[in-house]
Coordinates of C-alpha atoms in Angstrom, one line a residue:
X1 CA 0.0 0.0 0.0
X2 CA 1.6 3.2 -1.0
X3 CA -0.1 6.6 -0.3
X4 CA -1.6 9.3 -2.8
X5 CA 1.9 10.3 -2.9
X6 CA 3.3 7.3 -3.9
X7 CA 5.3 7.3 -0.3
X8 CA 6.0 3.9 1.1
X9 CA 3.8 3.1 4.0
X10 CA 5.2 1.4 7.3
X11 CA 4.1 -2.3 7.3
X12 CA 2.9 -2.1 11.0
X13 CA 1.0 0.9 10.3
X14 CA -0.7 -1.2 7.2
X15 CA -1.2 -3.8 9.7
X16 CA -3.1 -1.5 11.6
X17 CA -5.7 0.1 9.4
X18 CA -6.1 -3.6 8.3
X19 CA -7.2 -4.4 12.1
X20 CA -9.1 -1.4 11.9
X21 CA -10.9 -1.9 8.9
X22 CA -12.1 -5.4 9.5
X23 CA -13.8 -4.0 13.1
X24 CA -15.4 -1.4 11.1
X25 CA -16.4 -4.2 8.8
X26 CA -17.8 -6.2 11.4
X27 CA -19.7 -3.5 12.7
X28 CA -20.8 -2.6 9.7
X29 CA -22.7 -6.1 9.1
X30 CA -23.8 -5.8 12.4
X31 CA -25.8 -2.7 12.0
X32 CA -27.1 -3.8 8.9
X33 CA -28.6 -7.2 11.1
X34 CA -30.4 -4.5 13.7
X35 CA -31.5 -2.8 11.3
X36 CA -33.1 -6.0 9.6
X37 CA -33.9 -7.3 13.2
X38 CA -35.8 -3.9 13.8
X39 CA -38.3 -3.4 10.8
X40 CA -39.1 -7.0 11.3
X41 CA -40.4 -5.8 14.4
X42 CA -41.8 -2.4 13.3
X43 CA -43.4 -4.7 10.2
X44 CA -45.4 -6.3 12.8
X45 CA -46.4 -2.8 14.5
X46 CA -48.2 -1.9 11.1
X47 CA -50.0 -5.0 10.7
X48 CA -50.9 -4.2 14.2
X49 CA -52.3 -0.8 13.5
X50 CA -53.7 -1.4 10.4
X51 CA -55.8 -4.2 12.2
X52 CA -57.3 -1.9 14.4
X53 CA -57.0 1.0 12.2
X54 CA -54.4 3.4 14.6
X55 CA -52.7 6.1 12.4
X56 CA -49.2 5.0 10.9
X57 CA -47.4 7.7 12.6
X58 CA -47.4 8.3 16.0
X59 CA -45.9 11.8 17.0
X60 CA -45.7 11.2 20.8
X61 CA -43.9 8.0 20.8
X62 CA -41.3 9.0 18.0
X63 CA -40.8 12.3 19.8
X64 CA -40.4 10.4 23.2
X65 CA -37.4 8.2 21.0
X66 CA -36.0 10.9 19.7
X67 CA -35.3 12.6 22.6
X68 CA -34.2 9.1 24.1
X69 CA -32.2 8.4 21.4
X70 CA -30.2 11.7 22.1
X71 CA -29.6 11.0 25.5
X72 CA -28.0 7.6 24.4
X73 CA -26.3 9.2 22.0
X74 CA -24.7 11.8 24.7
X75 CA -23.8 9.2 26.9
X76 CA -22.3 7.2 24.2
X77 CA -20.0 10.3 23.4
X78 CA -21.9 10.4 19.9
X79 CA -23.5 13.7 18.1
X80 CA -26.6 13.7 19.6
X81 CA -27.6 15.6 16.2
X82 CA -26.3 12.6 13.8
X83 CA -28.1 10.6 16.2
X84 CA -31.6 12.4 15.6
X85 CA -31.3 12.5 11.9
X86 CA -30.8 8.4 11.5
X87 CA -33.4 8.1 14.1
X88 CA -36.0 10.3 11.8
X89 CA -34.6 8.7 8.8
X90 CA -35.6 5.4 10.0
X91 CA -38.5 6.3 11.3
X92 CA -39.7 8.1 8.2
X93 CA -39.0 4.5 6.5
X94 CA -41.1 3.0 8.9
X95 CA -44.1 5.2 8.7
X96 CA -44.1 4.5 4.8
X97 CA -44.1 1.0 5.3
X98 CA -47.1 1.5 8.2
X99 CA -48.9 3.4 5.3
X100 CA -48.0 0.1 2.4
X101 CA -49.7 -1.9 5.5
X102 CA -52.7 -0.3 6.0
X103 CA -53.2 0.4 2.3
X104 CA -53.3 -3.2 2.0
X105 CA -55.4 -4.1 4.9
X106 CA -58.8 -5.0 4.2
X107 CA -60.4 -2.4 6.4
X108 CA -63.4 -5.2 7.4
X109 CA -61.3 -7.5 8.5
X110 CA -57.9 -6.5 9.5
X111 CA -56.4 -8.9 6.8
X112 CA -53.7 -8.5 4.4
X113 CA -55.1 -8.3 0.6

């Protein structure tokens, strides 16, 4: 491995970023398996509320996470910002799938169609 200019780099430094590289890696995968792990669950929330025909969003609860979320996120030593906007982007993902659910929810019912 040779930088962008062309200069050598130590083999124990290479070694390094290797090491470093495969955690972030790992992690990496990880995340991606919570995330997986959590819209299952959130998948069965809207089948849930489009059973009983509660609103796909829920502005008290995601506002309650939100300002959960930051406090992890503070604790964690993490942006409590960065941590607000995945949260919202997730959650925005999980309203539109709430909203796919009940559009296909037979409103008689409560079944898929």
């Amino acid at each position: 491995m040779t930088t962008s200019n062309n200069a050598p780099v130590d083999p124990a430094v290479r070694e390094e970023l290797s090491r470093l590289r495969d955690s972030i890696d790992n992690i990496d995968a990880a995340v991606v398996h919570m995330l997986a792990e959590r819209f299952k669950c959130t998948q069965q929330v809207g089948l849930l509320k489009a059973r009983h025909q509660l609103p796909p969003a829920d502005p008290s609860r995601e506002a309650e996470q939100i300002a959960r979320l930051r406090r992890l996120a503070e604790n964690a030593k993490l942006d409590p910002a960065f941590a607000e906007k995945l949260l919202n982007f997730i959650i925005a993902e999980v309203i539109r799938h709430h909203e796919r659910i009940a559009e296909h929810t037979d409103d008689t019912t409560g079944d898929r169609r």
